[in-house]
Amino acid sequence: MAIFKEGDEIVRELSFSLAQNEAFDEEMARDPRVFIIGEDIGEHWGGPMGQFRGLFAKYGAERILETPISETAMMGAAIGAAATGMRPVAAMMFVDFLGVAADELLNQLQMRYMFGGKTTLPLTILAGIGTGVSAAAQHSKSLFGWLIAIKGLKIVVPSTPYDAKGLLKSAIREDNPVIFLSHKMLGGRLTSEIPDEEYTIPLGKADIKREGTDVTVVATAFMVHRALSAAATLQEEGISLEVIDPRTLVPLDKQAIFDSVRKTGRLVIISEEPRTGSWAAEVSATVVEEAFDYLDSPIKRVCAPDTPVPFTPGQEKFWTPDEDDLIKAVREII
Amino acid sequence: MNIEKDRLIDMYRTMVRIRQFEERVSKEFASGNIPGFVHLYIGEEASGTGACAALRPDDYITSTHRGHGHVIAKGGRMDRMMAELFGKKTGYCKGKGGSMHIADTDLGILGANGIVGAGIPLAGGAALSARMRGTDQVVICFLGDGASNRGTFHEGINLAAVWQLPVVYVLENNLYAEKTRISDTYKLTNLSDRAGAFGIPEVTVDGNDVIAVYEAVQVAVEKARAGEGPSLIECKTYRIHGHFEGDPQTYKPAEEVEEWKKKDPIDNFRKRLADMGVLTDEDTGAIDREVAGEIDDAVRFAVESPFPAPEEALEDVFA
């Protein structure tokens, strides 16, 4: 994948899916207990974003386990294997499908707590999220608000290939259940420079994707890119946005958000999910409770409307928060 | 039948432990010493005992909401289980789980489960893990007649069948799913007939005959250990108490209860052991008294143990 850039320096630019692919490969090579279980991840496909391509050829059917269309059995098997010494990666394809394995998520993942700390569950769940491809209500959700309500689960939402690789490696090494959410719209042309040498990114550490002085924008996944684009537009008017990407919803790097709000005095949260019961609401409430004195104006949430996700492109675009929605919110508080 | 004497005696002792443990739990619950819900296994002792007798110490079980008997049969400690039921810090789960979440992973007990049928997919995962780690461990998945109408039953057993995983499904058919008769939820007479749908062997046994259960499960365990895949064994038995303690049981005909009391698994096994010359009435009486002492000790341990501090509720969420 190496491409030449200016001068003699060779830089590896990888896509979101290939960065994840490298993470899987490195972690499977590093630890024989790591395996991937899911639907259509093997010989004939490689997953909806191609992130599993080549792994079957290298690791075989013993470690790339293709299941029937049985999400309940798959999630349950991953939990059972994690409780007995393995480190499974369960590929759920789309986050919407978690509904089919809801008991495993709501009632079985909490084994460690229910057993009084006796068990560890080193389990990574992979799921695609987001709108953008007219996949309609059953293949487009992000479910952040729903997922943060599940206790005992860490939640990773990367926005760049670099972050995706480093966070995925950390997720697989975690001794806790982690869900790793990949936004569909990040699977395309977006690339990051990926170093040759190995690296990991700790869970719970936000990244400032753009420094600014006037308004803090908290964004995750594809919304980070929309926030950066809005920031470029507003910069021309002399309004400076600081874009904070928490990268993990649980644990949440609250301090990074507080520090930014202390500097800017203003906060907008852009999140691709319906407003009511959203993760954005939780961030807003947290800042009000713990950092209210830093605020010079009301917090704004830029979210989707309280409806299921529509299919037709015009409606899907209307539903999904974008640069214009964000710019409008910023103007209301500046 | 060719079972060594010591094993028969162990099975008798285990059944008596389960019976006395449960009878004591019933009393302690009625006295208000045990919070929450408890679901008792009285009348079903033979199936858990016979099944676990076919396992090695390093084998696994997944259990159900009616799990105290499975835990005792797999070698779990009655004092720590009783302490857990009392909500004490010395309990198996430090008071965080209670009756429906008793687990001892060191003994391969992967947990009771408050969700009916939830253990079925977990058992497949433990079996997959055993195979991937290159061991020949086997998993017994206990489930009830109610669980066999859940989607987990179909997904979980199908996956185990396709992958030839070392699981033995022990379906304890006690005739009632909570308060609903099995005849209202099944068109089949033998629930084990569903095994055919997954292409795995089926066996139906008298679940109140500990020897019959042991022999059937032993065959299935050996198959599983040899890599020949899962089996489904239906143990026909009866739940003498209600779905939960305090259940008025208006749905059970009195003559049915009387009929099943005549098939009491412990009384019948005691007679059989006497006939076989394994244990005299005097011997079994001595065992019964020893177990009564163990139960008293377990309750004393539970009563004398401290409750966990309230703020310890914040611990054990993440490793």
XYZ file of C-alpha atoms in Angstrom:
653
model
C 0.000 0.000 0.000
C 2.990 2.307 0.147
C 2.766 5.354 -2.087
C 5.380 7.974 -2.851
C 4.987 11.487 -1.538
C 7.163 14.512 -2.148
C 10.851 13.808 -1.817
C 12.225 10.368 -1.130
C 10.247 9.676 1.984
C 7.896 6.727 1.687
C 4.682 7.188 3.618
C 2.074 4.510 4.095
C -1.388 5.898 3.534
C -4.062 3.413 4.556
C -7.837 3.482 4.354
C -10.075 2.958 7.344
C -10.688 -0.666 6.420
C -7.064 -1.506 5.682
C -5.924 0.123 8.902
C -8.334 -2.158 10.753
C -7.189 -5.088 8.658
C -3.622 -4.494 9.829
C -4.772 -4.285 13.423
C -6.550 -7.647 13.159
C -3.550 -9.216 11.489
C -1.063 -7.894 14.047
C -3.197 -8.874 17.025
C -3.947 -12.343 15.670
C -0.264 -12.889 14.998
C 0.633 -11.593 18.454
C -1.864 -13.639 20.478
C -3.163 -17.070 19.456
C -6.213 -16.583 21.697
C -7.566 -13.877 19.380
C -10.088 -15.060 16.793
C -12.853 -13.494 14.728
C -16.391 -14.852 14.634
C -19.140 -13.546 12.379
C -21.178 -13.880 9.224
C -19.489 -13.815 5.812
C -16.060 -12.851 7.063
C -14.145 -15.703 5.479
C -13.174 -17.145 2.178
C -15.742 -15.487 -0.062
C -16.188 -11.956 1.129
C -14.155 -10.229 3.802
C -16.845 -8.173 5.451
C -19.010 -5.269 4.343
C -16.082 -2.841 4.429
C -13.452 -5.362 3.371
C -11.793 -5.143 6.736
C -11.321 -8.935 7.006
C -9.875 -9.423 3.539
C -6.989 -11.881 3.446
C -7.325 -12.997 7.054
C -9.018 -16.280 6.172
C -6.209 -17.166 3.794
C -3.650 -16.474 6.497
C -5.363 -17.807 9.624
C -7.804 -20.349 8.238
C -11.200 -21.561 9.331
C -9.897 -22.307 12.836
C -9.553 -18.609 13.670
C -11.868 -16.917 11.173
C -15.134 -18.542 12.156
C -18.082 -18.085 9.850
C -21.409 -18.583 11.558
C -24.930 -19.223 10.334
C -27.141 -16.120 10.423
C -27.503 -16.531 14.167
C -26.431 -13.332 15.904
C -27.687 -14.598 19.251
C -25.645 -17.781 19.036
C -22.642 -15.848 17.761
C -22.652 -13.236 20.517
C -23.361 -15.868 23.133
C -20.530 -18.030 21.829
C -18.177 -15.054 21.904
C -19.097 -14.338 25.522
C -18.773 -17.994 26.500
C -15.388 -18.229 24.820
C -14.206 -14.979 26.409
C -15.196 -16.257 29.858
C -13.106 -19.401 29.346
C -9.771 -18.100 28.164
C -10.144 -16.892 24.585
C -10.161 -13.343 23.187
C -12.928 -13.277 20.585
C -13.723 -10.525 18.136
C -17.423 -10.731 17.223
C -18.305 -9.115 13.913
C -21.909 -7.908 14.027
C -21.871 -6.266 10.590
C -24.328 -3.462 11.476
C -25.040 -2.077 14.912
C -28.758 -2.414 14.149
C -28.332 -6.196 14.312
C -27.501 -5.970 17.995
C -31.261 -6.055 18.436
C -31.103 -9.725 17.522
C -28.544 -10.333 20.262
C -29.929 -7.871 22.766
C -30.077 -10.305 25.674
C -26.411 -11.109 25.291
C -25.612 -7.407 25.375
C -27.995 -6.339 28.131
C -27.921 -9.344 30.421
C -24.959 -11.612 29.691
C -22.045 -9.213 29.127
C -22.366 -8.173 32.768
C -21.026 -11.549 33.914
C -18.035 -10.016 35.661
C -20.154 -7.768 37.833
C -22.848 -10.354 38.539
C -20.161 -12.867 39.549
C -18.559 -10.381 41.926
C -15.476 -9.745 39.793
C -14.657 -13.417 39.287
C -14.543 -13.381 35.506
C -12.938 -11.273 32.830
C -14.548 -10.942 29.424
C -11.910 -9.927 26.866
C -14.330 -9.488 23.998
C -14.425 -7.023 21.115
C -17.668 -6.488 19.225
C -17.418 -4.871 15.782
C -20.344 -3.059 14.233
C -20.931 -0.687 11.358
C -22.879 2.500 12.026
C -24.266 5.518 10.292
C -26.175 6.889 7.363
C -24.988 7.874 3.901
C -25.742 4.902 1.683
C -29.564 4.838 1.774
C -29.560 1.753 3.924
C -32.783 2.835 5.696
C -33.935 2.303 9.258
C -32.515 -1.177 9.914
C -28.954 -0.636 8.650
C -28.173 3.022 9.446
C -28.397 3.666 13.143
C -25.559 4.655 15.456
C -27.284 3.821 18.762
C -24.839 5.815 20.890
C -27.491 6.725 23.443
C -28.680 3.113 23.641
C -25.165 1.732 23.957
C -24.029 4.062 26.742
C -27.032 2.860 28.755
C -25.556 -0.672 28.749
C -23.222 -0.983 31.713
C -19.947 -2.867 31.612
C -19.311 -2.054 27.954
C -16.605 0.246 26.576
C -17.475 2.048 23.354
C -14.955 3.046 20.688
C -15.916 5.345 17.800
C -12.904 6.192 15.629
C -12.929 8.945 13.018
C -9.668 8.316 11.152
C -7.765 5.262 9.907
C -4.871 6.123 12.247
C -7.163 6.186 15.270
C -9.024 3.097 14.068
C -5.888 0.987 14.000
C -4.508 2.120 17.332
C -7.845 1.928 19.125
C -8.752 -1.453 17.660
C -5.489 -2.942 18.881
C -6.190 -1.585 22.354
C -9.762 -2.882 22.232
C -8.583 -6.401 21.392
C -6.067 -6.260 24.258
C -8.699 -5.067 26.763
C -9.828 -7.499 29.426
C -13.334 -6.038 29.127
C -16.131 -6.075 26.568
C -15.594 -3.317 24.016
C -17.767 -2.363 21.073
C -15.876 -0.864 18.151
C -18.093 1.165 15.821
C -17.072 1.873 12.224
C -18.949 4.545 10.316
C -19.839 3.549 6.764
C -18.807 6.893 5.291
C -15.273 6.493 6.629
C -14.744 3.405 4.513
C -14.145 5.264 1.277
C -11.293 7.453 0.097
C -10.286 8.758 3.512
C -6.738 7.727 4.388
C -4.268 8.321 7.204
C -0.541 8.092 7.352
C 0.109 4.860 9.241
C 3.562 4.379 10.706
C 5.483 1.221 9.967
C 6.151 0.665 13.617
C 3.489 -0.697 15.893
C 1.386 1.673 17.991
C -1.715 1.587 20.152
C -4.034 4.360 21.332
C -5.403 4.092 24.869
C -9.175 3.967 25.343
C -10.516 7.027 27.138
C -8.221 9.641 25.639
C -9.757 12.346 23.448
C -7.936 13.902 20.537
C -8.106 17.562 19.568
C -8.691 17.310 15.846
C -8.470 21.076 15.390
C -7.407 23.741 17.823
C -9.581 26.823 18.108
C -10.573 29.576 20.477
C -14.240 30.552 20.105
C -16.458 27.462 20.244
C -15.791 23.866 21.312
C -17.346 21.298 19.010
C -17.536 17.735 20.336
C -17.902 15.271 17.472
C -17.360 11.565 16.787
C -16.932 9.333 13.728
C -18.084 10.921 10.461
C -19.304 14.024 12.288
C -15.668 14.884 13.046
C -15.141 15.463 9.337
C -18.280 17.568 9.078
C -17.113 19.604 12.059
C -13.707 20.140 10.447
C -15.365 21.242 7.231
C -17.650 23.677 9.103
C -14.620 24.956 10.983
C -12.860 25.743 7.703
C -15.933 27.657 6.482
C -16.317 29.641 9.701
C -12.598 30.395 9.849
C -13.110 32.604 6.807
C -15.482 34.702 8.925
C -13.031 34.816 11.773
C -14.892 32.296 13.959
C -12.534 29.697 15.388
C -13.855 26.224 16.242
C -12.013 23.745 18.386
C -12.947 20.189 17.385
C -12.666 17.558 20.106
C -13.038 13.885 19.206
C -13.503 11.840 22.397
C -12.772 8.677 20.347
C -14.377 6.568 23.081
C -17.834 7.244 24.496
C -17.085 4.958 27.446
C -14.774 5.779 29.087
C -15.341 9.442 28.282
C -12.449 11.878 28.491
C -14.495 14.512 30.298
C -11.441 16.514 31.237
C -10.503 17.157 27.610
C -13.972 18.567 26.988
C -13.913 20.678 30.177
C -10.459 22.032 29.324
C -11.631 23.081 25.881
C -14.838 24.659 27.185
C -12.825 26.589 29.759
C -10.891 28.063 26.864
C -13.807 28.781 24.523
C -16.766 29.267 26.880
C -19.088 27.708 24.313
C -20.061 24.141 23.442
C -21.817 22.500 20.520
C -22.167 18.710 20.372
C -22.785 17.240 16.935
C -23.878 13.614 17.025
C -25.423 11.380 14.394
C -28.350 10.051 16.418
C -31.865 11.203 17.321
C -31.829 13.977 19.927
C -33.893 12.375 22.698
C -31.893 10.056 24.917
C -28.756 10.725 22.927
C -25.113 10.509 23.932
C -25.047 14.211 23.068
C -27.586 14.792 25.848
C -25.309 13.002 28.290
C -22.293 15.114 27.319
C -24.390 18.235 27.646
C -25.666 17.256 31.094
C -22.149 16.375 32.239
C -20.767 19.768 31.232
C -23.685 21.558 32.891
C -23.143 19.635 36.116
C -19.388 19.720 36.281
C -18.196 22.693 34.221
C -21.098 25.127 34.232
C -18.944 28.040 35.339
C -16.899 27.852 32.137
C -19.943 28.401 29.931
C -20.730 31.824 28.481
C -23.752 30.669 26.486
C -26.206 27.764 26.327
C -24.974 24.398 25.073
C -26.267 23.410 21.646
C -26.893 19.901 20.399
C -26.871 19.180 16.693
C -28.596 15.809 16.369
C -30.967 13.960 14.086
C -34.732 14.293 14.498
C -36.604 11.846 16.722
C -37.552 9.484 13.922
C -36.207 6.232 12.500
C -33.692 6.719 9.680
C -35.442 7.356 6.322
C -34.422 5.676 3.065
C -34.716 8.085 0.147
C -31.503 10.115 -0.339
C -33.101 13.527 0.096
C -34.733 12.522 3.370
C -31.650 10.713 4.619
C -29.574 13.834 3.978
C -32.190 15.946 5.762
C -32.108 13.533 8.720
C -28.313 13.458 9.109
C -26.649 16.384 10.893
C -24.363 18.319 8.540
C -22.103 21.383 8.246
C -25.014 23.772 7.744
C -26.780 22.535 10.875
C -23.575 22.931 12.836
C -22.831 26.411 11.475
C -26.371 27.489 12.329
C -25.971 26.241 15.899
C -22.630 28.007 16.274
C -24.111 31.298 15.038
C -26.897 31.032 17.613
C -24.467 31.140 20.520
C -21.656 33.341 19.272
C -25.340 -51.083 35.142
C -21.785 -51.195 36.274
C -21.185 -48.216 38.528
C -18.665 -48.311 41.316
C -20.041 -48.213 44.826
C -18.314 -44.987 45.827
C -19.899 -43.151 42.929
C -23.347 -44.376 43.924
C -22.773 -43.193 47.472
C -21.502 -39.825 46.219
C -24.595 -39.432 44.071
C -26.838 -40.203 47.032
C -25.011 -37.678 49.194
C -25.219 -35.029 46.466
C -28.954 -35.509 46.054
C -29.487 -35.243 49.781
C -27.353 -32.106 49.914
C -29.442 -30.524 47.193
C -32.731 -31.515 48.832
C -31.725 -30.298 52.284
C -30.139 -27.131 50.938
C -33.299 -26.257 49.058
C -35.603 -27.122 51.945
C -33.546 -24.862 54.173
C -33.571 -22.079 51.583
C -37.354 -22.371 51.463
C -37.489 -21.859 55.244
C -34.975 -19.045 55.335
C -36.769 -17.313 52.487
C -40.116 -17.621 54.273
C -38.466 -16.146 57.380
C -37.346 -13.130 55.378
C -33.627 -13.891 55.607
C -33.155 -14.187 51.844
C -33.991 -11.196 49.640
C -35.063 -11.361 46.008
C -36.401 -14.385 44.144
C -35.507 -18.020 44.666
C -36.425 -20.913 42.369
C -36.033 -24.304 44.013
C -34.927 -27.593 42.502
C -36.758 -29.933 44.896
C -37.885 -33.035 43.008
C -35.341 -32.624 40.224
C -32.209 -33.667 42.140
C -31.557 -36.791 40.077
C -31.021 -35.039 36.774
C -28.399 -32.510 37.924
C -26.679 -35.118 40.071
C -26.598 -37.837 37.447
C -25.460 -35.419 34.739
C -22.614 -33.831 36.716
C -21.434 -37.251 37.906
C -20.475 -37.890 34.289
C -18.145 -34.866 34.202
C -14.529 -34.276 35.118
C -13.648 -31.458 37.513
C -12.265 -29.363 34.625
C -15.445 -29.680 32.551
C -17.973 -26.855 32.392
C -21.636 -26.386 33.106
C -24.019 -23.577 32.290
C -26.984 -23.421 34.592
C -30.392 -21.799 34.877
C -32.471 -19.692 37.254
C -33.160 -22.974 39.081
C -29.473 -23.585 39.544
C -28.644 -24.393 43.180
C -28.744 -28.130 42.493
C -26.443 -27.859 39.494
C -23.914 -25.900 41.544
C -23.911 -28.479 44.347
C -23.696 -31.335 41.854
C -20.679 -29.741 40.160
C -18.914 -29.452 43.522
C -19.860 -25.929 44.543
C -19.625 -24.918 48.191
C -22.928 -24.723 50.017
C -21.675 -22.183 52.550
C -20.614 -19.687 49.889
C -23.838 -20.262 47.961
C -25.958 -19.789 51.079
C -23.998 -16.627 51.914
C -24.681 -15.333 48.415
C -28.402 -15.993 48.830
C -28.257 -13.967 52.037
C -26.516 -11.153 50.124
C -23.299 -11.451 52.104
C -19.771 -10.416 51.221
C -18.485 -13.998 51.603
C -20.963 -15.239 49.008
C -19.900 -16.586 45.641
C -20.545 -13.217 44.007
C -19.791 -10.982 47.016
C -23.503 -10.261 47.222
C -23.734 -8.837 43.712
C -25.468 -11.765 42.053
C -27.809 -13.637 44.366
C -29.574 -16.895 43.571
C -29.821 -16.331 39.818
C -26.121 -15.611 39.230
C -24.223 -18.120 41.362
C -20.967 -18.974 39.601
C -17.667 -20.603 40.412
C -15.526 -20.425 37.328
C -12.707 -22.322 39.090
C -15.054 -25.307 39.192
C -16.244 -24.724 35.631
C -19.602 -23.382 36.820
C -20.225 -20.623 34.290
C -23.181 -19.258 36.122
C -26.784 -19.666 36.937
C -28.745 -17.366 34.678
C -31.770 -15.212 35.269
C -32.724 -15.246 31.603
C -34.403 -18.450 30.475
C -32.424 -20.102 27.689
C -29.492 -17.688 27.857
C -27.004 -20.367 28.846
C -27.425 -22.235 25.558
C -25.299 -19.906 23.378
C -22.802 -19.407 26.217
C -22.293 -23.164 26.463
C -21.428 -23.245 22.771
C -18.804 -20.573 23.378
C -17.213 -22.457 26.251
C -17.128 -25.585 24.104
C -15.596 -23.669 21.209
C -12.997 -22.270 23.576
C -12.182 -25.730 24.930
C -11.569 -26.981 21.418
C -9.551 -23.941 20.347
C -7.351 -24.253 23.416
C -6.704 -27.872 22.479
C -8.325 -29.406 25.555
C -10.896 -32.175 25.604
C -13.159 -30.403 28.093
C -16.893 -30.922 27.720
C -19.763 -28.570 28.559
C -23.096 -29.612 30.011
C -25.754 -27.055 29.249
C -28.706 -27.362 31.609
C -31.956 -25.992 30.305
C -35.631 -26.371 31.033
C -38.672 -27.150 28.940
C -39.460 -23.426 28.802
C -35.999 -22.612 27.436
C -36.494 -25.056 24.602
C -39.090 -22.697 23.143
C -36.643 -19.799 22.994
C -34.721 -18.736 19.905
C -31.456 -19.371 21.729
C -32.311 -23.091 21.704
C -32.496 -23.179 17.920
C -29.570 -20.889 17.175
C -27.332 -22.269 19.900
C -27.856 -25.978 19.267
C -27.717 -25.575 15.510
C -24.355 -23.803 15.751
C -22.976 -26.447 18.115
C -24.249 -29.182 15.794
C -22.744 -27.600 12.667
C -19.407 -27.128 14.408
C -19.587 -30.485 16.255
C -18.901 -28.765 19.562
C -18.483 -30.776 22.765
C -21.769 -29.877 24.453
C -24.343 -32.075 26.117
C -27.730 -30.393 26.426
C -29.546 -31.686 29.485
C -33.148 -30.628 29.093
C -34.910 -30.901 32.430
C -38.563 -31.190 31.510
C -40.402 -30.494 34.773
C -43.719 -30.055 32.950
C -44.095 -26.341 33.673
C -42.533 -23.267 32.089
C -43.091 -20.908 35.006
C -46.832 -21.546 35.428
C -47.685 -22.796 31.965
C -48.079 -26.500 31.259
C -45.787 -27.918 28.628
C -48.788 -29.353 26.745
C -49.920 -25.764 26.105
C -46.617 -24.832 24.466
C -45.537 -28.009 22.647
C -47.009 -30.257 20.002
C -44.463 -32.964 20.800
C -44.665 -35.505 23.619
C -40.931 -35.997 23.832
C -39.135 -32.654 23.732
C -35.945 -34.429 22.764
C -37.531 -35.083 19.358
C -36.362 -31.610 18.437
C -32.807 -32.954 18.316
C -33.653 -34.419 14.930
C -34.100 -30.910 13.573
C -30.438 -30.230 14.309
C -29.160 -33.620 13.222
C -27.890 -34.610 16.663
C -28.587 -37.674 18.834
C -31.557 -37.595 21.176
C -32.208 -39.504 24.355
C -35.224 -39.456 26.645
C -34.742 -40.690 30.200
C -36.590 -40.859 33.465
C -35.174 -37.726 35.020
C -35.990 -38.977 38.499
C -33.734 -41.998 38.072
C -30.234 -40.819 38.836
C -28.621 -43.921 37.394
C -30.521 -43.629 34.113
C -29.509 -39.984 33.833
C -25.884 -40.735 34.663
C -25.649 -43.517 32.093
C -27.284 -41.489 29.325
C -25.179 -38.418 29.987
C -22.012 -40.451 30.267
C -22.491 -41.804 26.749
C -23.137 -38.290 25.431
C -20.134 -36.856 27.287
C -17.856 -39.522 25.867
C -19.089 -38.748 22.374
C -18.569 -35.041 22.891
C -15.096 -35.610 24.294
C -14.209 -37.750 21.315
C -15.134 -34.922 18.940
C -18.415 -36.465 17.836
C -20.501 -33.408 18.658
C -23.450 -32.538 20.846
C -26.423 -34.564 22.090
C -29.785 -33.615 23.551
C -30.982 -35.526 26.588
C -34.445 -34.942 27.946
C -34.874 -35.756 31.616
C -38.536 -36.141 32.482
C -38.996 -34.862 35.991
C -41.226 -32.701 38.159
C -40.925 -29.459 40.065
C -42.387 -30.127 43.494
C -42.295 -26.474 44.582
C -43.659 -23.519 42.615
C -41.892 -21.563 39.920
C -40.618 -19.304 42.698
C -40.992 -19.457 46.460
C -44.353 -17.931 47.287
C -45.973 -19.185 44.077
C -49.475 -20.397 45.140
C -49.345 -23.083 42.392
C -53.038 -22.952 41.592
C -52.246 -24.440 38.193
C -51.141 -27.865 39.478
C -53.744 -30.612 39.970
C -53.414 -32.126 43.476
C -53.396 -35.689 42.153
C -50.522 -34.844 39.847
C -48.410 -33.637 42.765
C -49.258 -36.774 44.761
C -48.368 -38.994 41.830
C -44.970 -37.345 41.412
C -44.231 -37.448 45.133
C -44.422 -41.221 44.805
C -41.678 -40.946 42.198
C -39.432 -39.003 44.557
C -35.893 -39.417 43.186
C -34.220 -39.640 46.586
C -36.668 -42.058 48.229
C -36.494 -44.330 45.238
C -32.715 -44.219 45.051
C -32.464 -44.941 48.789
C -34.599 -48.069 48.358
C -32.603 -49.110 45.355
C -29.295 -48.705 47.161
C -30.644 -50.837 50.000
C -31.798 -53.502 47.541
C -28.396 -53.450 45.883
C -26.725 -53.796 49.236
C -24.780 -50.567 48.756
C -26.219 -48.611 51.678
C -28.404 -49.767 54.538
C -31.115 -47.540 55.970
C -28.727 -46.929 58.820
C -26.028 -45.750 56.375
C -28.334 -43.409 54.519
C -29.653 -42.082 57.807
C -26.089 -41.277 58.834
C -25.476 -39.458 55.539
C -28.711 -37.515 55.949
C -27.599 -36.400 59.423
C -24.109 -35.427 58.233
C -25.617 -33.341 55.484
C -27.978 -31.684 57.960
C -24.889 -30.590 59.883
C -23.331 -29.199 56.688
C -26.479 -27.216 56.008
C -26.479 -25.823 59.556
C -22.843 -24.829 59.066
C -23.667 -23.176 55.750
C -26.472 -21.159 57.291
C -24.307 -20.198 60.253
C -21.586 -19.051 57.854
C -24.136 -16.984 55.947
C -25.667 -15.463 59.067
C -22.332 -14.623 60.664
C -20.804 -13.160 57.494
C -20.885 -9.391 57.013
C -22.814 -7.627 54.294
C -20.618 -5.895 51.721
C -20.301 -2.135 52.129
C -22.907 -0.319 49.998
C -20.252 1.524 48.035
C -18.652 -1.775 46.977
C -21.538 -1.799 44.469
C -19.293 0.470 42.413
C -16.580 -2.188 42.063
C -16.199 -5.049 39.555
C -17.769 -3.286 36.560
C -14.507 -3.403 34.613
C -11.374 -5.493 35.040
